[in-house]
Amino acid sequence: DTGVSQNPRHKITKRGQNVTFRCDPISEHNRLYWYRQTLGQGPEFLTYFQNEAQLEKSRLLSDRFSAERPKGSFSTLEIQRTEQGDSAMYLCASSLAILHFDTEQFFGPGTRLTVL
Amino acid sequence: TQLLEQSPQFLSIQEGENLTVYCNSSSVFSSLQWYRQEPGEGPVLLVTVVTGGEVKKLKRLTFQFGDARKDSSLHITAAQPGDTGLYLCAGVVNNNDMRFGAGTRLTVKP
């Protein structure tokens, strides 16, 4: 296993279109996180899963955003009716949580979304 | 406002110089992590500090966690062009919630 992978690396779409991103975490990791990063800022937390359960969602995650991790392995993040303000780098990270304590998060290379 | 304030926001220095960047908050963290991020890539973990007052060294990089676990610093000795990147600190609260600062963008000129 070579780490967290994300696809696609780049996505250009027109306003109003739907887009879906995929994240494949490190195989033994039970937690998976989604972040959004805009230019000049650090990553902002969106949501996270422990196995297949979505345990927390940020207020940044509007109704147009939905994330799934159906089998507790890979995850998808879908944005419906994209807006120009959705343009950002979308980062995925995974970690191994032991009992309720998280360990270090390892990040994927990100998907850069540009909404025209 | 950011939970974690990083300073300076930008830093441009010559190869061989020393530098220190800071990460400050009014919140107490169970742990704090430093990452480096290069353009178009995800952040890469450099170090995790857990204990107040802890100092960790990674070759030319020295990380310190404040006694009260509210702040941290990163010192780089004899900076090299390969150190160029965005340095991010991230504080963990409640063992689950990790919040990032906006980062310090470092440029080391040869």
PDB file of N, CA and C in Angstrom, chain A residues 3-100:
ATOM      1  N   GLY A   3      -0.140   4.489   0.302  1.00  0.00           N
ATOM      2  CA  GLY A   3      -0.670   5.673   0.943  1.00  0.00           C
ATOM      3  C   GLY A   3      -2.071   5.974   0.467  1.00  0.00           C
ATOM      4  N   VAL A   4      -2.524   7.173   0.808  1.00  0.00           N
ATOM      5  CA  VAL A   4      -3.871   7.606   0.450  1.00  0.00           C
ATOM      6  C   VAL A   4      -3.875   8.079  -1.003  1.00  0.00           C
ATOM      7  N   SER A   5      -4.829   7.601  -1.777  1.00  0.00           N
ATOM      8  CA  SER A   5      -4.926   8.054  -3.167  1.00  0.00           C
ATOM      9  C   SER A   5      -6.273   8.729  -3.405  1.00  0.00           C
ATOM     10  N   GLN A   6      -6.257   9.687  -4.317  1.00  0.00           N
ATOM     11  CA  GLN A   6      -7.467  10.435  -4.647  1.00  0.00           C
ATOM     12  C   GLN A   6      -7.593  10.552  -6.159  1.00  0.00           C
ATOM     13  N   ASN A   7      -8.832  10.456  -6.607  1.00  0.00           N
ATOM     14  CA  ASN A   7      -9.105  10.590  -8.042  1.00  0.00           C
ATOM     15  C   ASN A   7     -10.397  11.374  -8.253  1.00  0.00           C
ATOM     16  N   PRO A   8     -10.437  12.211  -9.292  1.00  0.00           N
ATOM     17  CA  PRO A   8      -9.299  12.594 -10.125  1.00  0.00           C
ATOM     18  C   PRO A   8      -8.385  13.572  -9.392  1.00  0.00           C
ATOM     19  N   ARG A   9      -7.245  13.890  -9.950  1.00  0.00           N
ATOM     20  CA  ARG A   9      -6.371  14.881  -9.349  1.00  0.00           C
ATOM     21  C   ARG A   9      -6.859  16.292  -9.671  1.00  0.00           C
ATOM     22  N   HIS A  10      -7.463  16.438 -10.830  1.00  0.00           N
ATOM     23  CA  HIS A  10      -7.971  17.739 -11.251  1.00  0.00           C
ATOM     24  C   HIS A  10      -9.342  17.554 -11.872  1.00  0.00           C
ATOM     25  N   LYS A  11     -10.228  18.502 -11.611  1.00  0.00           N
ATOM     26  CA  LYS A  11     -11.560  18.456 -12.209  1.00  0.00           C
ATOM     27  C   LYS A  11     -11.986  19.882 -12.535  1.00  0.00           C
ATOM     28  N   ILE A  12     -12.336  20.108 -13.797  1.00  0.00           N
ATOM     29  CA  ILE A  12     -12.877  21.393 -14.225  1.00  0.00           C
ATOM     30  C   ILE A  12     -14.318  21.139 -14.635  1.00  0.00           C
ATOM     31  N   THR A  13     -15.219  21.932 -14.118  1.00  0.00           N
ATOM     32  CA  THR A  13     -16.628  21.736 -14.418  1.00  0.00           C
ATOM     33  C   THR A  13     -17.311  23.086 -14.580  1.00  0.00           C
ATOM     34  N   LYS A  14     -18.476  23.049 -15.156  1.00  0.00           N
ATOM     35  CA  LYS A  14     -19.267  24.279 -15.311  1.00  0.00           C
ATOM     36  C   LYS A  14     -20.213  24.401 -14.124  1.00  0.00           C
ATOM     37  N   ARG A  15     -20.476  25.622 -13.768  1.00  0.00           N
ATOM     38  CA  ARG A  15     -21.407  25.911 -12.676  1.00  0.00           C
ATOM     39  C   ARG A  15     -22.724  25.177 -12.909  1.00  0.00           C
ATOM     40  N   GLY A  16     -23.223  24.555 -11.849  1.00  0.00           N
ATOM     41  CA  GLY A  16     -24.500  23.847 -11.948  1.00  0.00           C
ATOM     42  C   GLY A  16     -24.364  22.356 -12.175  1.00  0.00           C
ATOM     43  N   GLN A  17     -23.174  21.914 -12.560  1.00  0.00           N
ATOM     44  CA  GLN A  17     -22.942  20.481 -12.773  1.00  0.00           C
ATOM     45  C   GLN A  17     -22.650  19.790 -11.448  1.00  0.00           C
ATOM     46  N   ASN A  18     -22.853  18.469 -11.439  1.00  0.00           N
ATOM     47  CA  ASN A  18     -22.500  17.656 -10.270  1.00  0.00           C
ATOM     48  C   ASN A  18     -21.121  17.048 -10.478  1.00  0.00           C
ATOM     49  N   VAL A  19     -20.368  16.921  -9.399  1.00  0.00           N
ATOM     50  CA  VAL A  19     -19.062  16.271  -9.475  1.00  0.00           C
ATOM     51  C   VAL A  19     -18.934  15.281  -8.320  1.00  0.00           C
ATOM     52  N   THR A  20     -18.130  14.237  -8.549  1.00  0.00           N
ATOM     53  CA  THR A  20     -17.879  13.234  -7.510  1.00  0.00           C
ATOM     54  C   THR A  20     -16.399  12.948  -7.463  1.00  0.00           C
ATOM     55  N   PHE A  21     -15.864  12.920  -6.253  1.00  0.00           N
ATOM     56  CA  PHE A  21     -14.460  12.607  -6.030  1.00  0.00           C
ATOM     57  C   PHE A  21     -14.362  11.314  -5.240  1.00  0.00           C
ATOM     58  N   ARG A  22     -13.245  10.607  -5.461  1.00  0.00           N
ATOM     59  CA  ARG A  22     -13.042   9.349  -4.743  1.00  0.00           C
ATOM     60  C   ARG A  22     -11.763   9.414  -3.927  1.00  0.00           C
ATOM     61  N   CYS A  23     -11.793   8.761  -2.776  1.00  0.00           N
ATOM     62  CA  CYS A  23     -10.618   8.646  -1.911  1.00  0.00           C
ATOM     63  C   CYS A  23     -10.449   7.188  -1.513  1.00  0.00           C
ATOM     64  N   ASP A  24      -9.235   6.670  -1.686  1.00  0.00           N
ATOM     65  CA  ASP A  24      -8.885   5.340  -1.209  1.00  0.00           C
ATOM     66  C   ASP A  24      -7.886   5.507  -0.072  1.00  0.00           C
ATOM     67  N   PRO A  25      -8.282   5.151   1.143  1.00  0.00           N
ATOM     68  CA  PRO A  25      -7.391   5.368   2.293  1.00  0.00           C
ATOM     69  C   PRO A  25      -6.340   4.268   2.396  1.00  0.00           C
ATOM     70  N   ILE A  26      -5.442   4.414   3.346  1.00  0.00           N
ATOM     71  CA  ILE A  26      -4.505   3.347   3.691  1.00  0.00           C
ATOM     72  C   ILE A  26      -5.343   2.171   4.204  1.00  0.00           C
ATOM     73  N   SER A  27      -5.033   0.983   3.748  1.00  0.00           N
ATOM     74  CA  SER A  27      -5.973  -0.134   3.867  1.00  0.00           C
ATOM     75  C   SER A  27      -6.377  -0.470   5.302  1.00  0.00           C
ATOM     76  N   GLU A  28      -5.472  -0.371   6.258  1.00  0.00           N
ATOM     77  CA  GLU A  28      -5.839  -0.769   7.617  1.00  0.00           C
ATOM     78  C   GLU A  28      -6.435   0.366   8.435  1.00  0.00           C
ATOM     79  N   HIS A  29      -6.561   1.541   7.841  1.00  0.00           N
ATOM     80  CA  HIS A  29      -7.077   2.694   8.577  1.00  0.00           C
ATOM     81  C   HIS A  29      -8.598   2.667   8.642  1.00  0.00           C
ATOM     82  N   ASN A  30      -9.119   2.908   9.851  1.00  0.00           N
ATOM     83  CA  ASN A  30     -10.561   2.868  10.031  1.00  0.00           C
ATOM     84  C   ASN A  30     -11.215   4.248   9.945  1.00  0.00           C
ATOM     85  N   ARG A  31     -10.426   5.305  10.027  1.00  0.00           N
ATOM     86  CA  ARG A  31     -11.007   6.651   9.927  1.00  0.00           C
ATOM     87  C   ARG A  31     -10.630   7.282   8.606  1.00  0.00           C
ATOM     88  N   LEU A  32     -11.572   8.050   8.077  1.00  0.00           N
ATOM     89  CA  LEU A  32     -11.353   8.753   6.812  1.00  0.00           C
ATOM     90  C   LEU A  32     -11.946  10.148   6.945  1.00  0.00           C
ATOM     91  N   TYR A  33     -11.157  11.140   6.536  1.00  0.00           N
ATOM     92  CA  TYR A  33     -11.534  12.541   6.697  1.00  0.00           C
ATOM     93  C   TYR A  33     -11.570  13.227   5.339  1.00  0.00           C
ATOM     94  N   TRP A  34     -12.455  14.182   5.200  1.00  0.00           N
ATOM     95  CA  TRP A  34     -12.474  15.084   4.041  1.00  0.00           C
ATOM     96  C   TRP A  34     -12.246  16.510   4.543  1.00  0.00           C
ATOM     97  N   TYR A  35     -11.350  17.210   3.810  1.00  0.00           N
ATOM     98  CA  TYR A  35     -11.058  18.609   4.087  1.00  0.00           C
ATOM     99  C   TYR A  35     -11.168  19.401   2.791  1.00  0.00           C
ATOM    100  N   ARG A  36     -11.359  20.705   2.939  1.00  0.00           N
ATOM    101  CA  ARG A  36     -11.314  21.609   1.791  1.00  0.00           C
ATOM    102  C   ARG A  36     -10.256  22.668   2.077  1.00  0.00           C
ATOM    103  N   GLN A  37      -9.472  23.003   1.056  1.00  0.00           N
ATOM    104  CA  GLN A  37      -8.412  23.992   1.225  1.00  0.00           C
ATOM    105  C   GLN A  37      -8.483  24.995   0.090  1.00  0.00           C
ATOM    106  N   THR A  38      -8.630  26.248   0.447  1.00  0.00           N
ATOM    107  CA  THR A  38      -8.607  27.314  -0.549  1.00  0.00           C
ATOM    108  C   THR A  38      -7.262  28.014  -0.492  1.00  0.00           C
ATOM    109  N   LEU A  39      -6.994  28.783  -1.521  1.00  0.00           N
ATOM    110  CA  LEU A  39      -5.684  29.407  -1.679  1.00  0.00           C
ATOM    111  C   LEU A  39      -5.340  30.277  -0.470  1.00  0.00           C
ATOM    112  N   GLY A  40      -4.170  30.054   0.083  1.00  0.00           N
ATOM    113  CA  GLY A  40      -3.709  30.871   1.196  1.00  0.00           C
ATOM    114  C   GLY A  40      -4.245  30.460   2.546  1.00  0.00           C
ATOM    115  N   GLN A  41      -4.972  29.367   2.586  1.00  0.00           N
ATOM    116  CA  GLN A  41      -5.548  28.893   3.850  1.00  0.00           C
ATOM    117  C   GLN A  41      -5.088  27.473   4.146  1.00  0.00           C
ATOM    118  N   GLY A  42      -5.217  27.091   5.400  1.00  0.00           N
ATOM    119  CA  GLY A  42      -4.987  25.706   5.748  1.00  0.00           C
ATOM    120  C   GLY A  42      -6.235  24.883   5.456  1.00  0.00           C
ATOM    121  N   PRO A  43      -6.121  23.577   5.505  1.00  0.00           N
ATOM    122  CA  PRO A  43      -7.286  22.721   5.274  1.00  0.00           C
ATOM    123  C   PRO A  43      -8.384  22.975   6.303  1.00  0.00           C
ATOM    124  N   GLU A  44      -9.635  22.953   5.833  1.00  0.00           N
ATOM    125  CA  GLU A  44     -10.794  23.104   6.713  1.00  0.00           C
ATOM    126  C   GLU A  44     -11.551  21.781   6.754  1.00  0.00           C
ATOM    127  N   PHE A  45     -11.850  21.333   7.954  1.00  0.00           N
ATOM    128  CA  PHE A  45     -12.529  20.059   8.144  1.00  0.00           C
ATOM    129  C   PHE A  45     -13.936  20.098   7.544  1.00  0.00           C
ATOM    130  N   LEU A  46     -14.289  19.032   6.820  1.00  0.00           N
ATOM    131  CA  LEU A  46     -15.646  18.898   6.269  1.00  0.00           C
ATOM    132  C   LEU A  46     -16.430  17.802   6.979  1.00  0.00           C
ATOM    133  N   THR A  47     -15.848  16.579   7.019  1.00  0.00           N
ATOM    134  CA  THR A  47     -16.562  15.461   7.600  1.00  0.00           C
ATOM    135  C   THR A  47     -15.587  14.324   7.851  1.00  0.00           C
ATOM    136  N   TYR A  48     -15.994  13.362   8.713  1.00  0.00           N
ATOM    137  CA  TYR A  48     -15.168  12.178   8.851  1.00  0.00           C
ATOM    138  C   TYR A  48     -16.013  10.935   9.129  1.00  0.00           C
ATOM    139  N   PHE A  49     -15.427   9.811   8.785  1.00  0.00           N
ATOM    140  CA  PHE A  49     -16.051   8.505   8.958  1.00  0.00           C
ATOM    141  C   PHE A  49     -15.185   7.651   9.868  1.00  0.00           C
ATOM    142  N   GLN A  50     -15.857   6.862  10.680  1.00  0.00           N
ATOM    143  CA  GLN A  50     -15.177   5.755  11.351  1.00  0.00           C
ATOM    144  C   GLN A  50     -15.820   4.504  10.777  1.00  0.00           C
ATOM    145  N   ASN A  51     -15.012   3.735  10.079  1.00  0.00           N
ATOM    146  CA  ASN A  51     -15.534   2.628   9.261  1.00  0.00           C
ATOM    147  C   ASN A  51     -16.581   3.198   8.307  1.00  0.00           C
ATOM    148  N   GLU A  52     -17.798   2.671   8.296  1.00  0.00           N
ATOM    149  CA  GLU A  52     -18.781   3.179   7.335  1.00  0.00           C
ATOM    150  C   GLU A  52     -19.665   4.274   7.927  1.00  0.00           C
ATOM    151  N   ALA A  53     -19.512   4.551   9.199  1.00  0.00           N
ATOM    152  CA  ALA A  53     -20.382   5.530   9.860  1.00  0.00           C
ATOM    153  C   ALA A  53     -19.814   6.949   9.747  1.00  0.00           C
ATOM    154  N   GLN A  54     -20.673   7.855   9.287  1.00  0.00           N
ATOM    155  CA  GLN A  54     -20.285   9.260   9.214  1.00  0.00           C
ATOM    156  C   GLN A  54     -20.557   9.881  10.580  1.00  0.00           C
ATOM    157  N   LEU A  55     -19.493  10.227  11.322  1.00  0.00           N
ATOM    158  CA  LEU A  55     -19.643  10.615  12.711  1.00  0.00           C
ATOM    159  C   LEU A  55     -19.761  12.113  12.930  1.00  0.00           C
ATOM    160  N   GLU A  56     -19.234  12.896  12.016  1.00  0.00           N
ATOM    161  CA  GLU A  56     -19.290  14.337  12.226  1.00  0.00           C
ATOM    162  C   GLU A  56     -19.299  15.056  10.894  1.00  0.00           C
ATOM    163  N   LYS A  57     -20.082  16.131  10.832  1.00  0.00           N
ATOM    164  CA  LYS A  57     -20.127  16.977   9.637  1.00  0.00           C
ATOM    165  C   LYS A  57     -19.974  18.428  10.055  1.00  0.00           C
ATOM    166  N   SER A  58     -19.124  19.144   9.333  1.00  0.00           N
ATOM    167  CA  SER A  58     -18.926  20.558   9.605  1.00  0.00           C
ATOM    168  C   SER A  58     -20.108  21.370   9.084  1.00  0.00           C
ATOM    169  N   ARG A  59     -20.270  22.561   9.657  1.00  0.00           N
ATOM    170  CA  ARG A  59     -21.296  23.476   9.128  1.00  0.00           C
ATOM    171  C   ARG A  59     -20.946  23.935   7.717  1.00  0.00           C
ATOM    172  N   LEU A  60     -19.668  23.755   7.334  1.00  0.00           N
ATOM    173  CA  LEU A  60     -19.251  24.107   5.966  1.00  0.00           C
ATOM    174  C   LEU A  60     -19.892  23.185   4.943  1.00  0.00           C
ATOM    175  N   LEU A  61     -20.324  22.010   5.389  1.00  0.00           N
ATOM    176  CA  LEU A  61     -20.863  21.003   4.473  1.00  0.00           C
ATOM    177  C   LEU A  61     -22.335  21.307   4.221  1.00  0.00           C
ATOM    178  N   SER A  62     -22.582  22.062   3.131  1.00  0.00           N
ATOM    179  CA  SER A  62     -23.964  22.439   2.835  1.00  0.00           C
ATOM    180  C   SER A  62     -24.737  21.228   2.326  1.00  0.00           C
ATOM    181  N   ASP A  63     -26.040  21.448   2.102  1.00  0.00           N
ATOM    182  CA  ASP A  63     -26.905  20.367   1.620  1.00  0.00           C
ATOM    183  C   ASP A  63     -26.484  19.859   0.254  1.00  0.00           C
ATOM    184  N   ARG A  64     -25.705  20.651  -0.461  1.00  0.00           N
ATOM    185  CA  ARG A  64     -25.274  20.219  -1.798  1.00  0.00           C
ATOM    186  C   ARG A  64     -24.134  19.203  -1.736  1.00  0.00           C
ATOM    187  N   PHE A  65     -23.551  19.059  -0.560  1.00  0.00           N
ATOM    188  CA  PHE A  65     -22.423  18.148  -0.381  1.00  0.00           C
ATOM    189  C   PHE A  65     -22.913  16.859   0.282  1.00  0.00           C
ATOM    190  N   SER A  66     -22.451  15.730  -0.229  1.00  0.00           N
ATOM    191  CA  SER A  66     -22.734  14.474   0.450  1.00  0.00           C
ATOM    192  C   SER A  66     -21.532  13.558   0.337  1.00  0.00           C
ATOM    193  N   ALA A  67     -21.247  12.858   1.405  1.00  0.00           N
ATOM    194  CA  ALA A  67     -20.119  11.942   1.431  1.00  0.00           C
ATOM    195  C   ALA A  67     -20.613  10.582   1.877  1.00  0.00           C
ATOM    196  N   GLU A  68     -19.985   9.559   1.312  1.00  0.00           N
ATOM    197  CA  GLU A  68     -20.341   8.187   1.656  1.00  0.00           C
ATOM    198  C   GLU A  68     -19.082   7.354   1.829  1.00  0.00           C
ATOM    199  N   ARG A  69     -19.203   6.332   2.614  1.00  0.00           N
ATOM    200  CA  ARG A  69     -18.141   5.323   2.741  1.00  0.00           C
ATOM    201  C   ARG A  69     -18.857   3.998   2.951  1.00  0.00           C
ATOM    202  N   PRO A  70     -19.458   3.478   1.906  1.00  0.00           N
ATOM    203  CA  PRO A  70     -20.423   2.388   2.044  1.00  0.00           C
ATOM    204  C   PRO A  70     -19.879   1.102   2.659  1.00  0.00           C
ATOM    205  N   LYS A  71     -18.652   0.748   2.385  1.00  0.00           N
ATOM    206  CA  LYS A  71     -18.122  -0.508   2.900  1.00  0.00           C
ATOM    207  C   LYS A  71     -16.995  -0.285   3.886  1.00  0.00           C
ATOM    208  N   GLY A  72     -16.863   0.952   4.324  1.00  0.00           N
ATOM    209  CA  GLY A  72     -15.807   1.243   5.280  1.00  0.00           C
ATOM    210  C   GLY A  72     -14.426   1.263   4.681  1.00  0.00           C
ATOM    211  N   SER A  73     -14.338   1.294   3.346  1.00  0.00           N
ATOM    212  CA  SER A  73     -13.017   1.365   2.713  1.00  0.00           C
ATOM    213  C   SER A  73     -12.899   2.697   1.973  1.00  0.00           C
ATOM    214  N   PHE A  74     -13.149   2.712   0.661  1.00  0.00           N
ATOM    215  CA  PHE A  74     -13.048   3.967  -0.074  1.00  0.00           C
ATOM    216  C   PHE A  74     -14.223   4.871   0.254  1.00  0.00           C
ATOM    217  N   SER A  75     -14.063   6.144  -0.062  1.00  0.00           N
ATOM    218  CA  SER A  75     -15.132   7.118   0.176  1.00  0.00           C
ATOM    219  C   SER A  75     -15.331   7.976  -1.062  1.00  0.00           C
ATOM    220  N   THR A  76     -16.524   8.479  -1.219  1.00  0.00           N
ATOM    221  CA  THR A  76     -16.823   9.438  -2.283  1.00  0.00           C
ATOM    222  C   THR A  76     -17.387  10.705  -1.675  1.00  0.00           C
ATOM    223  N   LEU A  77     -17.042  11.816  -2.303  1.00  0.00           N
ATOM    224  CA  LEU A  77     -17.586  13.129  -1.938  1.00  0.00           C
ATOM    225  C   LEU A  77     -18.258  13.686  -3.176  1.00  0.00           C
ATOM    226  N   GLU A  78     -19.556  13.945  -3.097  1.00  0.00           N
ATOM    227  CA  GLU A  78     -20.289  14.484  -4.237  1.00  0.00           C
ATOM    228  C   GLU A  78     -20.715  15.910  -3.940  1.00  0.00           C
ATOM    229  N   ILE A  79     -20.566  16.761  -4.931  1.00  0.00           N
ATOM    230  CA  ILE A  79     -21.064  18.130  -4.838  1.00  0.00           C
ATOM    231  C   ILE A  79     -22.104  18.297  -5.936  1.00  0.00           C
ATOM    232  N   GLN A  80     -23.294  18.640  -5.541  1.00  0.00           N
ATOM    233  CA  GLN A  80     -24.365  18.849  -6.515  1.00  0.00           C
ATOM    234  C   GLN A  80     -24.491  20.343  -6.827  1.00  0.00           C
ATOM    235  N   ARG A  81     -24.896  20.627  -8.065  1.00  0.00           N
ATOM    236  CA  ARG A  81     -25.163  22.015  -8.496  1.00  0.00           C
ATOM    237  C   ARG A  81     -23.993  22.915  -8.086  1.00  0.00           C
ATOM    238  N   THR A  82     -22.819  22.586  -8.593  1.00  0.00           N
ATOM    239  CA  THR A  82     -21.607  23.297  -8.183  1.00  0.00           C
ATOM    240  C   THR A  82     -21.720  24.792  -8.397  1.00  0.00           C
ATOM    241  N   GLU A  83     -21.053  25.531  -7.513  1.00  0.00           N
ATOM    242  CA  GLU A  83     -20.975  26.988  -7.577  1.00  0.00           C
ATOM    243  C   GLU A  83     -19.504  27.375  -7.668  1.00  0.00           C
ATOM    244  N   GLN A  84     -19.254  28.590  -8.135  1.00  0.00           N
ATOM    245  CA  GLN A  84     -17.856  29.023  -8.289  1.00  0.00           C
ATOM    246  C   GLN A  84     -17.132  29.009  -6.940  1.00  0.00           C
ATOM    247  N   GLY A  85     -17.849  29.263  -5.869  1.00  0.00           N
ATOM    248  CA  GLY A  85     -17.245  29.246  -4.540  1.00  0.00           C
ATOM    249  C   GLY A  85     -16.822  27.867  -4.076  1.00  0.00           C
ATOM    250  N   ASP A  86     -17.213  26.833  -4.812  1.00  0.00           N
ATOM    251  CA  ASP A  86     -16.782  25.474  -4.458  1.00  0.00           C
ATOM    252  C   ASP A  86     -15.374  25.184  -4.966  1.00  0.00           C
ATOM    253  N   SER A  87     -14.841  26.066  -5.788  1.00  0.00           N
ATOM    254  CA  SER A  87     -13.487  25.864  -6.321  1.00  0.00           C
ATOM    255  C   SER A  87     -12.493  25.826  -5.168  1.00  0.00           C
ATOM    256  N   ALA A  88     -11.754  24.735  -5.092  1.00  0.00           N
ATOM    257  CA  ALA A  88     -10.831  24.523  -3.973  1.00  0.00           C
ATOM    258  C   ALA A  88     -10.085  23.220  -4.212  1.00  0.00           C
ATOM    259  N   MET A  89      -9.139  22.943  -3.314  1.00  0.00           N
ATOM    260  CA  MET A  89      -8.504  21.624  -3.264  1.00  0.00           C
ATOM    261  C   MET A  89      -9.275  20.806  -2.224  1.00  0.00           C
ATOM    262  N   TYR A  90      -9.711  19.617  -2.595  1.00  0.00           N
ATOM    263  CA  TYR A  90     -10.417  18.735  -1.677  1.00  0.00           C
ATOM    264  C   TYR A  90      -9.454  17.624  -1.277  1.00  0.00           C
ATOM    265  N   LEU A  91      -9.153  17.592   0.010  1.00  0.00           N
ATOM    266  CA  LEU A  91      -8.162  16.664   0.548  1.00  0.00           C
ATOM    267  C   LEU A  91      -8.838  15.561   1.351  1.00  0.00           C
ATOM    268  N   CYS A  92      -8.302  14.380   1.218  1.00  0.00           N
ATOM    269  CA  CYS A  92      -8.751  13.233   1.999  1.00  0.00           C
ATOM    270  C   CYS A  92      -7.593  12.791   2.886  1.00  0.00           C
ATOM    271  N   ALA A  93      -7.900  12.344   4.072  1.00  0.00           N
ATOM    272  CA  ALA A  93      -6.882  11.831   4.985  1.00  0.00           C
ATOM    273  C   ALA A  93      -7.429  10.590   5.671  1.00  0.00           C
ATOM    274  N   SER A  94      -6.539   9.701   6.092  1.00  0.00           N
ATOM    275  CA  SER A  94      -6.985   8.539   6.838  1.00  0.00           C
ATOM    276  C   SER A  94      -6.108   8.341   8.058  1.00  0.00           C
ATOM    277  N   SER A  95      -6.654   7.631   9.035  1.00  0.00           N
ATOM    278  CA  SER A  95      -5.925   7.374  10.272  1.00  0.00           C
ATOM    279  C   SER A  95      -6.438   6.092  10.899  1.00  0.00           C
ATOM    280  N   LEU A  96      -5.678   5.625  11.864  1.00  0.00           N
ATOM    281  CA  LEU A  96      -6.092   4.439  12.624  1.00  0.00           C
ATOM    282  C   LEU A  96      -6.463   4.899  14.025  1.00  0.00           C
ATOM    283  N   ALA A  97      -7.736   4.774  14.342  1.00  0.00           N
ATOM    284  CA  ALA A  97      -8.203   5.137  15.682  1.00  0.00           C
ATOM    285  C   ALA A  97      -8.235   3.884  16.538  1.00  0.00           C
ATOM    286  N   ILE A  98      -7.615   4.000  17.715  1.00  0.00           N
ATOM    287  CA  ILE A  98      -7.581   2.872  18.653  1.00  0.00           C
ATOM    288  C   ILE A  98      -8.458   3.253  19.840  1.00  0.00           C
ATOM    289  N   LEU A  99      -9.475   2.446  20.079  1.00  0.00           N
ATOM    290  CA  LEU A  99     -10.548   2.796  21.016  1.00  0.00           C
ATOM    291  C   LEU A  99     -11.101   4.129  20.518  1.00  0.00           C
ATOM    292  N   HIS A 100     -11.095   5.180  21.301  1.00  0.00           N
ATOM    293  CA  HIS A 100     -11.635   6.458  20.834  1.00  0.00           C
ATOM    294  C   HIS A 100     -10.535   7.452  20.518  1.00  0.00           C
TER     295      HIS A 100
END
